[in-house]
XYZ file of C-alpha atoms in Angstrom:
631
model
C 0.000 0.000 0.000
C 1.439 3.375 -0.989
C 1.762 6.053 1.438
C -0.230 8.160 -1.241
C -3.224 6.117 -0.117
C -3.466 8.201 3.022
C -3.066 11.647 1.989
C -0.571 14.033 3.161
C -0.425 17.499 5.238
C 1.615 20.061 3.893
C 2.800 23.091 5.424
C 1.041 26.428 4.738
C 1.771 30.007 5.936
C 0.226 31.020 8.689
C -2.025 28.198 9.327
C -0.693 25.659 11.856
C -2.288 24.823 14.940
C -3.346 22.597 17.481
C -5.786 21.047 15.255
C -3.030 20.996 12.262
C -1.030 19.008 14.789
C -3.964 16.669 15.513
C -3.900 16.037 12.151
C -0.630 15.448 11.521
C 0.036 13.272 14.305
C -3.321 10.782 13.498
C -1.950 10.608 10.115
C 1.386 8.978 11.134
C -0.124 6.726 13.555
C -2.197 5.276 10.678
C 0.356 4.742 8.388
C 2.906 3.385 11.161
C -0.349 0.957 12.221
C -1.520 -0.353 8.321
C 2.152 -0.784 6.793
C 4.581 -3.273 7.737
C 8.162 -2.253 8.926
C 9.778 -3.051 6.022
C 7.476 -0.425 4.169
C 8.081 2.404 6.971
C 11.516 2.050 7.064
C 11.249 2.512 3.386
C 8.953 5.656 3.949
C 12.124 6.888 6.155
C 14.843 6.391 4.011
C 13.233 7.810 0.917
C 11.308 10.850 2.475
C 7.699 9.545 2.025
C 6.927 9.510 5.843
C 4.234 11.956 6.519
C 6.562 13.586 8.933
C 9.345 13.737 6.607
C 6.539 15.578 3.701
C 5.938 17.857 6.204
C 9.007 18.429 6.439
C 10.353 18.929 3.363
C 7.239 20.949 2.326
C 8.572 24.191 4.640
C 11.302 24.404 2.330
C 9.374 24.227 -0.542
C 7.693 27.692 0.537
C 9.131 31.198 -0.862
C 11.326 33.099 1.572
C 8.749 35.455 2.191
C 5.857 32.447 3.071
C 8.712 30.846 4.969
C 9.308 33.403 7.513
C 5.580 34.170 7.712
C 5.388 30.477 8.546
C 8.334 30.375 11.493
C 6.340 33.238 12.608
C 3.086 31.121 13.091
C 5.572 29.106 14.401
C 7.415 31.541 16.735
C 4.015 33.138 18.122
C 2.841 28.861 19.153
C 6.399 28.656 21.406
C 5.479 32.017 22.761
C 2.098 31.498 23.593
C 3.224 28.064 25.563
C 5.763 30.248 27.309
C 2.977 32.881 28.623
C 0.820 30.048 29.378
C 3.036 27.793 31.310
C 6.083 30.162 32.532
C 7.380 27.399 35.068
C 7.538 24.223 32.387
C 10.126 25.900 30.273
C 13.889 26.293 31.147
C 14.103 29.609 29.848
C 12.503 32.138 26.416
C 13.416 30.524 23.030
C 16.264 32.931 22.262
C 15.910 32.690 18.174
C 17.332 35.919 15.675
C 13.502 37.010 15.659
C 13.729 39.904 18.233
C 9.783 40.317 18.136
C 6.911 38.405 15.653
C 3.820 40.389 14.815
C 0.593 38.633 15.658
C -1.235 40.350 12.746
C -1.056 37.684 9.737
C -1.358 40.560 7.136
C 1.798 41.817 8.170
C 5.264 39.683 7.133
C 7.131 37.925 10.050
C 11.215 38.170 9.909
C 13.460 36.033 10.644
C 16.093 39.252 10.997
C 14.030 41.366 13.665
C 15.971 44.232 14.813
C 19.249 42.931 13.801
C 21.220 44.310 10.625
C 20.914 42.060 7.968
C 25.481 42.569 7.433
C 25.475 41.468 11.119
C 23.181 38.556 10.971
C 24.904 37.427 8.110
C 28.425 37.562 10.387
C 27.116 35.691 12.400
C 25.941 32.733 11.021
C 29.357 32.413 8.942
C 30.427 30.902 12.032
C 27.775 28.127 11.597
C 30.851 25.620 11.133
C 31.178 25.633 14.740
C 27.714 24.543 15.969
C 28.032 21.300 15.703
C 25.901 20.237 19.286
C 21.671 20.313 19.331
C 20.145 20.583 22.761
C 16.907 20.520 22.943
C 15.578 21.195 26.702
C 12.707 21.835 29.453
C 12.061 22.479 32.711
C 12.478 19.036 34.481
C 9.176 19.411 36.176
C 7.447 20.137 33.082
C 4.837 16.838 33.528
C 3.864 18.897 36.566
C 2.860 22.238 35.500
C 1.767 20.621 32.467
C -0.801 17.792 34.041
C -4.135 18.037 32.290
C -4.559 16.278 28.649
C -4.746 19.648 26.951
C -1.284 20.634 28.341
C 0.323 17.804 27.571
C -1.296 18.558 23.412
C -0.047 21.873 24.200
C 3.633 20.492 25.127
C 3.794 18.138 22.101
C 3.084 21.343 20.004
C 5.534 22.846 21.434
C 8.434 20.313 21.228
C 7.383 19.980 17.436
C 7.309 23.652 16.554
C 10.400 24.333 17.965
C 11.741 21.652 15.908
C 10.371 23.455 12.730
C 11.668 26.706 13.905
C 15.189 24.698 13.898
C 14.794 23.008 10.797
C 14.161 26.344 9.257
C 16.761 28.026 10.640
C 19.557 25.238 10.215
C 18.059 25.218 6.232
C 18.170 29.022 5.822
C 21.402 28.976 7.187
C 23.226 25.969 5.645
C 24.609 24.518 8.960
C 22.860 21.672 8.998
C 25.128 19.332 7.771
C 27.604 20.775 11.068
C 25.432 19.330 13.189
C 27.031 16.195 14.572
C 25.219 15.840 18.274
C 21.650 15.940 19.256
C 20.566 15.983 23.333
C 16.876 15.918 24.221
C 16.763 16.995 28.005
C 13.180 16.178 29.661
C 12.017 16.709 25.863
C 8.218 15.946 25.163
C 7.676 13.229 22.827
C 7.379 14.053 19.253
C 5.893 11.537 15.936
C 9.489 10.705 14.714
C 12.702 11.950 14.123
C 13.278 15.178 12.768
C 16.680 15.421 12.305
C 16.483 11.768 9.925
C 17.256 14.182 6.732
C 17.505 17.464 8.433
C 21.391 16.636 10.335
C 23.058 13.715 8.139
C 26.076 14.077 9.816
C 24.505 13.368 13.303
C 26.624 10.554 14.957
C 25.792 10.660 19.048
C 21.944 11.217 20.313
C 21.089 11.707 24.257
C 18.055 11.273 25.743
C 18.276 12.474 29.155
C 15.520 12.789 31.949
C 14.840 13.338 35.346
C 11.959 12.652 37.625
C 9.681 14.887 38.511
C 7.637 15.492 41.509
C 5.083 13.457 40.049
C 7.613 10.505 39.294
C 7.267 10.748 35.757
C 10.147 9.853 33.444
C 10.312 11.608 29.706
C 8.481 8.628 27.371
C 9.930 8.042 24.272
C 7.663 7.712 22.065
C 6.896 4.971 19.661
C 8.102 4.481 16.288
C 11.096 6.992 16.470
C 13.703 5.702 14.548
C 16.947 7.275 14.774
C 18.941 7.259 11.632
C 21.483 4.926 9.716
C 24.379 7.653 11.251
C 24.592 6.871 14.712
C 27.677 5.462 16.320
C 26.746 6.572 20.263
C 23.619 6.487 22.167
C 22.809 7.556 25.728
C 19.406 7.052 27.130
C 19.382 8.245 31.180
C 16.539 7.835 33.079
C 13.760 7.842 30.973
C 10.812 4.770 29.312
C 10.361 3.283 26.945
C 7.001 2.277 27.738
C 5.379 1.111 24.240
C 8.537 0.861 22.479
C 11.910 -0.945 22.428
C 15.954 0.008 22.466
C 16.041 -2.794 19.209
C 13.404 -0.811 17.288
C 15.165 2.651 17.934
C 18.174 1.428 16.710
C 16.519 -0.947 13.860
C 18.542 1.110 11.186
C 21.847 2.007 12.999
C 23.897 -0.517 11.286
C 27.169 1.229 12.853
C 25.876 1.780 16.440
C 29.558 1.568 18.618
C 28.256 2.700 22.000
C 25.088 2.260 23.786
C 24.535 3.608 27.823
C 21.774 2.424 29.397
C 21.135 4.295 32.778
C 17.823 3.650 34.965
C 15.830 3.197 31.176
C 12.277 1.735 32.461
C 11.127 -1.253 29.931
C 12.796 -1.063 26.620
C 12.191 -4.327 25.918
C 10.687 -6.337 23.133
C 7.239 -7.282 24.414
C 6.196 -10.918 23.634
C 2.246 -11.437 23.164
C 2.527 -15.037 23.989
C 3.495 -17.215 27.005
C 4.704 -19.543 24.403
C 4.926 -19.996 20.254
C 4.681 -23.190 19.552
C 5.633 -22.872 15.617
C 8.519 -21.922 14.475
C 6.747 -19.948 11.708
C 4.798 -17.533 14.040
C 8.172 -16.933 15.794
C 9.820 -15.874 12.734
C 6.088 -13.849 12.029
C 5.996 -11.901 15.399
C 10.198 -11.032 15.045
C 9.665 -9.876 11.591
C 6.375 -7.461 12.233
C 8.600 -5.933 15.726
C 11.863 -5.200 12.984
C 13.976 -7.998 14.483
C 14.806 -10.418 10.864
C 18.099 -11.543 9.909
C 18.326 -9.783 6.558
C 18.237 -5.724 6.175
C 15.274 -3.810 5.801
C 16.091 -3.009 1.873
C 17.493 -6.265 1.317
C 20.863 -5.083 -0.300
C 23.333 -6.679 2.357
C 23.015 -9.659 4.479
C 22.563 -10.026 7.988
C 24.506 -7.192 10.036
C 27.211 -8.044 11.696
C 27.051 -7.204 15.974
C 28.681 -3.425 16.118
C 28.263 -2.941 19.373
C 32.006 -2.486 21.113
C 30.817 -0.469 24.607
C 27.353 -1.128 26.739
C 26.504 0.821 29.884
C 24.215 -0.564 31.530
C 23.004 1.201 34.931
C 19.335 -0.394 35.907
C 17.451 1.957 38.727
C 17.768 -0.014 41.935
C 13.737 -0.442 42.313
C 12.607 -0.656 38.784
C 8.261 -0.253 38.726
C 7.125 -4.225 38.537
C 7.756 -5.690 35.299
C 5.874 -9.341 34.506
C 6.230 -10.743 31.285
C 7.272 -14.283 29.752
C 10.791 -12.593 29.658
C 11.072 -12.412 33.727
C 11.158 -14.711 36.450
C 9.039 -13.890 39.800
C 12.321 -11.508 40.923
C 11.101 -8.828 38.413
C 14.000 -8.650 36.449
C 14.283 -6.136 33.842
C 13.389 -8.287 30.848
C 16.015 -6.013 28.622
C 18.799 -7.672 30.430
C 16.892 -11.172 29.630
C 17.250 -10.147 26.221
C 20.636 -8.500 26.327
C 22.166 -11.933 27.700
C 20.292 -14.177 26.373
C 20.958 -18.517 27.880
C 22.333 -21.051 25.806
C 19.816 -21.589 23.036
C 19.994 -25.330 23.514
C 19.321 -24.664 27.248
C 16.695 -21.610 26.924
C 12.953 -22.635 26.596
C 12.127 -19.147 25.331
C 13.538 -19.910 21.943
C 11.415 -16.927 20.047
C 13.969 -14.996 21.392
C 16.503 -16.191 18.842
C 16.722 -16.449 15.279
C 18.345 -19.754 13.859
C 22.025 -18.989 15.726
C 21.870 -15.641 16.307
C 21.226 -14.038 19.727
C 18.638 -11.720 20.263
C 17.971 -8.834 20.007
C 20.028 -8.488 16.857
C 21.077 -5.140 17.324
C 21.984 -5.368 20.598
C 24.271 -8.358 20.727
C 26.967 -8.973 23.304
C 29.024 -11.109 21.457
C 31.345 -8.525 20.293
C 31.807 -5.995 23.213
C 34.714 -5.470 24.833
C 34.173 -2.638 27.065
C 30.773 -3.329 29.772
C 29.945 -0.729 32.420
C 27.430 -1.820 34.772
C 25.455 -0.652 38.328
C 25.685 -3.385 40.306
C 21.790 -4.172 41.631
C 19.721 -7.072 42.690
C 18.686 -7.240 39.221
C 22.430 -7.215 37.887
C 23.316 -9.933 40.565
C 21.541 -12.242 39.332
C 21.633 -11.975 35.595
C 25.648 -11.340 36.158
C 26.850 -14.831 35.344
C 24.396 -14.987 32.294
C 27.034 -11.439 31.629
C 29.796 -13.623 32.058
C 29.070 -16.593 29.811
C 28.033 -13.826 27.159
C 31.062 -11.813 27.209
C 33.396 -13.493 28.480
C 35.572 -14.432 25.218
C 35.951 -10.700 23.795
C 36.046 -8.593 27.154
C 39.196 -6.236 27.765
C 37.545 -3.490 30.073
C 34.951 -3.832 32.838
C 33.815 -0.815 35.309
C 31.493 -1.678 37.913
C 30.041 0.617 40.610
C 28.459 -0.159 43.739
C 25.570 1.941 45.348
C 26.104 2.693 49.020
C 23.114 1.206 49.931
C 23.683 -1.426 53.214
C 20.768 -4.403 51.760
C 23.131 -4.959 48.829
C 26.375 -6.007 50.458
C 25.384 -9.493 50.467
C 24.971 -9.062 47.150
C 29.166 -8.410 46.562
C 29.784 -11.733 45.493
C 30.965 -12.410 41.850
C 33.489 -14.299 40.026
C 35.785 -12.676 37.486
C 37.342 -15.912 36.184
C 35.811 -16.795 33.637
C 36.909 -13.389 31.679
C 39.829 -14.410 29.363
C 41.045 -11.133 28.158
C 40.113 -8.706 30.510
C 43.359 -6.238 31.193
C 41.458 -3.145 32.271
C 39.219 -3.361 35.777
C 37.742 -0.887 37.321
C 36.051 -0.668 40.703
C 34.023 2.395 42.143
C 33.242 1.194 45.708
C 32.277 2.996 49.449
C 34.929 2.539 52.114
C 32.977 0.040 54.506
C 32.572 -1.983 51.512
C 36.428 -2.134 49.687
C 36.845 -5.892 51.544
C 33.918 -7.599 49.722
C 34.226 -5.990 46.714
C 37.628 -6.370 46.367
C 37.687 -10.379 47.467
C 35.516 -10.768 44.453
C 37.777 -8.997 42.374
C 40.652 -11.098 43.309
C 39.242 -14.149 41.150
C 40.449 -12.124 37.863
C 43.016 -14.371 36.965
C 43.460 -13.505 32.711
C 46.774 -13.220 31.318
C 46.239 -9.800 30.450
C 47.447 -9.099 34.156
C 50.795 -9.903 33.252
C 51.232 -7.280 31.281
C 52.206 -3.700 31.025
C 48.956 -2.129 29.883
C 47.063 -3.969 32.466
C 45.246 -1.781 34.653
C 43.416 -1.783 38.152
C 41.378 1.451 38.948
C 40.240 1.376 42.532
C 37.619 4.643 43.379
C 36.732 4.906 46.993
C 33.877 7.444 48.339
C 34.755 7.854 51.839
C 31.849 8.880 54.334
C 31.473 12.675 55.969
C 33.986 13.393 58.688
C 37.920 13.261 59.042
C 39.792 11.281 56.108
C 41.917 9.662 58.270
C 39.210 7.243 59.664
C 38.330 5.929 56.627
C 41.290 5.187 55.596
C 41.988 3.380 58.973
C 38.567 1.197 58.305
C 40.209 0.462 54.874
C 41.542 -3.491 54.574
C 45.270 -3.445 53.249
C 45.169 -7.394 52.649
C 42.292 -7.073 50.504
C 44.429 -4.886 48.279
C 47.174 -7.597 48.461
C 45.025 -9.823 47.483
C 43.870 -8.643 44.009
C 47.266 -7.090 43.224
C 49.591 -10.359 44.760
C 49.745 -13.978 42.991
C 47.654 -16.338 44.647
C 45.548 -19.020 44.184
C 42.095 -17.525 42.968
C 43.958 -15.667 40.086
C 45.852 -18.491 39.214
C 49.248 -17.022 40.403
C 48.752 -13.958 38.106
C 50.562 -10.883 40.042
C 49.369 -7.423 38.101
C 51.972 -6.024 36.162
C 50.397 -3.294 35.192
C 49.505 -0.259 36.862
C 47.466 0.241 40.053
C 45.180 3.072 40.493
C 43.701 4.828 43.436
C 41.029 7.421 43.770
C 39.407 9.385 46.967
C 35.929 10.923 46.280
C 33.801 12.299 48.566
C 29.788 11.564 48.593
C 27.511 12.750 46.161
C 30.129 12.524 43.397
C 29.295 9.259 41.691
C 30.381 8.523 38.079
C 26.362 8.696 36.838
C 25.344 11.387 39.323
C 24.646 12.590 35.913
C 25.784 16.352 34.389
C 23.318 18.327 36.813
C 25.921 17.605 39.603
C 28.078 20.535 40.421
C 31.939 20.890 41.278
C 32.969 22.048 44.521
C 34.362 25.920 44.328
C 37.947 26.615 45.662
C 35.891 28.229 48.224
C 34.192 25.139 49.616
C 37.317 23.192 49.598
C 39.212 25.738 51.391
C 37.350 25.165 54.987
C 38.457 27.172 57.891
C 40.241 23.569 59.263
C 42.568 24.062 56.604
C 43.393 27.903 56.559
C 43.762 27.068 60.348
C 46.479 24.447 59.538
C 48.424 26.877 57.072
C 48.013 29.989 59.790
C 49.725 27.666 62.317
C 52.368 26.829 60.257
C 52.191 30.696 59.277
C 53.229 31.634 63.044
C 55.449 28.349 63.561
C 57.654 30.420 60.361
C 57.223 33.561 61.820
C 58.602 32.422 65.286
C 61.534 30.564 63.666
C 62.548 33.752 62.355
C 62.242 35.828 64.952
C 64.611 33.829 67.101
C 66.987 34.092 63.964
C 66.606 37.819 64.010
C 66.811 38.618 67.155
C 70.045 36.278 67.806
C 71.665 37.947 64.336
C 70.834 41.746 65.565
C 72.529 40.223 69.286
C 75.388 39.391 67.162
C 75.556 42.324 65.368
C 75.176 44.831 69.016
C 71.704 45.777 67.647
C 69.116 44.442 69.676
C 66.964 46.820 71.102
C 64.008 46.906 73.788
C 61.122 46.103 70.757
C 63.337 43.279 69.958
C 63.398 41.430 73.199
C 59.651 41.975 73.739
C 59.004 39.864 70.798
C 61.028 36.796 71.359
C 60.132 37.023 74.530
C 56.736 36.008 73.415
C 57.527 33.795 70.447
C 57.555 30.845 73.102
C 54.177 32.157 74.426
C 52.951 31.548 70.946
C 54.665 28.059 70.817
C 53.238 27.098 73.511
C 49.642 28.031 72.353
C 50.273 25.796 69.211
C 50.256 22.296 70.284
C 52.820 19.927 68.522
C 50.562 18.148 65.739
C 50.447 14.551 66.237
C 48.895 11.413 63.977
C 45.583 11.728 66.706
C 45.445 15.143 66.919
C 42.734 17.473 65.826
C 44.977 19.329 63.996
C 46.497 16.499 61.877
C 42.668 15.549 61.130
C 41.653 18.726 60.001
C 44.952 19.422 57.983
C 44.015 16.518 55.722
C 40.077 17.107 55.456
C 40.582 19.939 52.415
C 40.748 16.156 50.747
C 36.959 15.203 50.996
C 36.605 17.429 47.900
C 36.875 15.513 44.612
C 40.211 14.852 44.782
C 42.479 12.032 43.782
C 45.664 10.749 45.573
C 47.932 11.797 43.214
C 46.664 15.123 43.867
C 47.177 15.068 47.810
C 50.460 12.769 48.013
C 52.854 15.946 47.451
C 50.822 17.536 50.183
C 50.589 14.045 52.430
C 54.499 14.027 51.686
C 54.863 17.622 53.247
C 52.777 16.654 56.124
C 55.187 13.434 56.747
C 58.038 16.074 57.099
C 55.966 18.125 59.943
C 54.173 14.538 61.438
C 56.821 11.365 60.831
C 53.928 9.642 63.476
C 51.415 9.917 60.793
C 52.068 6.128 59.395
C 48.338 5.999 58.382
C 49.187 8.119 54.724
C 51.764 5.390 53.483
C 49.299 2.352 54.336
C 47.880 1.594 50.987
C 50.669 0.461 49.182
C 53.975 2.601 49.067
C 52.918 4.547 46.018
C 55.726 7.007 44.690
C 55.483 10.740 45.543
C 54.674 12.492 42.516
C 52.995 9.793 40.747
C 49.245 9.027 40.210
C 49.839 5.075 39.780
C 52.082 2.074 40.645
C 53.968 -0.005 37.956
C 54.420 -3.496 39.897
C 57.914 -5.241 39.409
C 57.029 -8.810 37.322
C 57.247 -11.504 39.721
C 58.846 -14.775 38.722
């Protein structure tokens, strides 16, 4: 059936709507519901999609009938911004300094600025190469009844018109090479499928509101045949799947995966007993061995990095692809059982693992949240990728119900040469006892590295490194018998962060300012060692101008009390308040190699303090430890 069939919507000056939208948006969702995915992925590549027409019909307008129509345009974003002040993140900030609201009169693109001037600026188009696309992360809570939430899906769509205009006008569209939707409002596809070609990384990135709603994105977007990197944080996928987003991204290299509710490919039935409805129901959901046009043969797994960070109380799940734990049923899907083991064989096609896009067999870099969920599908991780992966990064919530939960074996991984660990203090021992099975041969070499991140609790630094367990160090970097007498000859890594500064605290998390890492405890530490100076020199002064028959009566006053000043200033000490305090400017984000020429300094003043050289006799001035081979 040819898209023809169902008519088209075209773009007209001056005349777009909510009920334009309405009837844009029912158009798509008939054609996505009466043609088969073979024919809409055909209606994306060649422009056909209703969307796409759309599209392509606001360049077909004049220049004049073009700006009237990003003024109809301008005047919707405008009236959602008057109407709902506390859903955006701030005024769209366009070239159009002011739109008229009469339709008679001709919108401008140029406003109040000179046309030489516009035209200066946008010669440095070249350099935008990054689209963000953002709202007020609350937005599903200003925006609550069902004609808001029209209203916000008008929005989101004519502020991608007013971009595709824009990027056309001024030929920088084919700069563009990112695109970041932040708490974004669903839209009927992809706008940027034709518009960006270039586009190689897309971000979807969300945050719950107060109402506990996650941004929804929105089935059938498609993202295009460009994309090498995908990030999806914290948002669903309710009603669609991460293997029909990606069903044309043939060169997809990195895919991140942090608290991303359902995702999944839903199965209709607890069981398909023929083969042939199998093959039916993979086919209709995109998921067939051979490519949508049929030019090349079945894609090979492109996949090289996965990040997968699941939300430690995901909302119940229950499908035929769980068990009664509520597990995720993307990681089901992700590491799929042995096929001649696995009683849910419509999850695989002939040999190949499903789903097709997402397939582990190639990766060799995994970053993963460790959770109840990941627990228990971890060994299904192992068997999976245990033949091709060189770099695994694990972090471990601080949460105290999931220490029993530290147990894992690393032995299985033949080639892994890069670990690393992100871990709280009271928890290094059983996370690092674990990590002492990693027994590859990659250990015995140079490049081999073991990354170590510790977030110590609030208070002095020197008690948590005092709760810290040096054998459980020696254990993962020393020969032994879990890793198979394997010493690491690489190099050893060791990082001090304070709370709140976890690798996926995500980019709203701010960096400390000088200010907050200089605490009075520490410009109390340098003013003692201020006047411990300052008294050393006065002695010296006043014994020189003795030697010299020029001491006078001011003179003898003040060394008289220099040891009045001493004696105020206790003699720091390993236990003292002092030596705790000196060393608490490190509960900012700092690493070791940052505070070991200041812990070396502090030796000098405290040789007591033994506590500083206690995790492993790493070098002065350098951030890691190259381990002699050991025969």
């Amino acid at each position: 059936m040819s898209v023809a069939y169902f008519g088209c919507v075209l773009a007209t000056p001056n005349a777009f709507g909510l009920l334009e939208y309405k009837a844009l948006t029912d158009l798509v969702n008939r054609v996505e519901a009466d043609l088969s995915f073979t024919d809409i992925i055909e209606t994306y590549n060649n422009g056909t999609h209703p969307y796409f027409k759309y599209l392509s019909s606001i360049l077909a307008l004049s220049d004049a009938d073009g700006d009237s129509f990003c003024g109809a345009m301008m005047r919707i974003l405008q009236r959602f911004e008057n109407k709902y002040p506390q859903a955006v993140v701030s005024n769209i900030a366009l070239p159009s300094a002011s739109m008229p609201e009469s339709t008679g009169e001709r919108s401008t693109l140029r406003g109040r600025l000179p046309q030489e001037l516009l035209e200066r600026i946008m010669s440095f188009c070249s350099t935008y190469d990054l689209k963000v696309s953002r709202m007020n992360t609350d937005w599903q809570f200003w925006v609550c009844t069902s004609e808001g939430k029209k209203n916000a899906e008008l929005y989101a769509f004519a502020a991608e018109c007013v971009v595709f205009y824009i990027a056309s006008k001024w030929r920088f569209s084919r700069w563009v090479v990112s695109v970041s939707y932040f708490d974004w409002p669903s839209t009927p596809a992809t706008f940027f499928y034709h518009a960006f070609p270039n586009v190689r990384s897309v971000v979807f990135h969300g945050k719950s509101c107060r109402l506990r709603n996650f941004p929804v994105i929105g089935f059938p977007r498609i993202l295009p045949p460009s994309i090498h990197s995908l990030r999806i944080i914290r948002c669903s996928l309710r009603g669609h799947s991460v293997e029909y987003l990606l069903s044309m991204c043939r060169n997809i290299r990195s895919v991140s995966l942090h608290s991303v509710y359902y995702g999944h490919v839903i199965s209709p039935f607890a069981r398909l007993s023929d083969t042939g409805d199998a093959r039916s129901w993979l086919t209709m959901l995109g998921v067939f061995p051979t490519s949508p046009t049929g030019q090349f043969e079945y894609a090979p797994p492109s996949v090289r990095r996965l990040d997968l960070h699941f939300p430690d109380d995901p909302a119940p799940i229950r499908s035929t692809a769980t068990d009664l734990r509520g597990t995720p049923p993307l990681l089901f899907q992700l590491f799929p059982e042995d096929p001649c083991a696995s009683e849910q064989f419509y999850f695989l096609w002939d040999d190949k693992a499903f789903p097709v896009r997402l397939r582990s067999t190639v990766i060799d870099e995994l970053e993963v949240r460790w959770t109840p969920h990941m627990a228990f599908v971890f060994p299904r991780v192992v068997r999976c990728t245990g033949n091709n992966l060189s770099t695994l990064s694990m972090f471990f919530p601080t949460t105290k119900h999931m220490r029993d939960t530290y147990t894992f074996c690393l032995r299985e991984f033949d080639v892994l040469a890069c670990l690393r660990v992100e871990v709280n203090a009271r928890d290094v021992s059983h996370v690092l006892s674990s990590c002492s099975t990693w027994s590859s041969e990659c250990r015995l070499q140079s490049g081999s590295v073991l990354a170590v991140v510790i977030y110590h609790a609030t208070g002095p630094l020197l008690q948590t490194l005092d709760a810290i367990d040096v054998v459980a160090f020696s254990s993962v970097l020393c020969a032994n018998k879990l890793n198979r007498q394997h010493s690491l000859h690489g190099r050893f890594q060791l990082s001090l962060r304070s709370p709140g500064m976890e690798a996926d605290a995500g980019p709203d998390t701010l960096m400390q300012s000088p200010s907050e890492i200089l605490r009075t405890p520490f410009q109390l530490f340098f003013l003692r060692l201020f006047v411990y100076g300052l008294s050393c020199y006065t002695i010296l002064w006043y014994y020189t101008l003795r030697y010299l028959s020029m001491c006078t009566a001011y003179d003898t006053v003040i060394v008289a009390l220099t040891p009045l000043l001493v004696a105020l200033l206790p003699v720091p000490t390993e236990n003292s308040s002092v030596a705790r305090h000196a060393v608490d400017f490190l509960n900012s984000n700092l690493t070791v190699q940052m505070a070991l020429p200041a812990l070396s300094v502090w030796n000098l003043l405290c040789p007591s303090a033994e506590t500083f050289v206690k995790l492993g006799d790493i070098p002065t001035w350098e951030s890691s430890r190259t381990l002699p081979r050991r025969e």
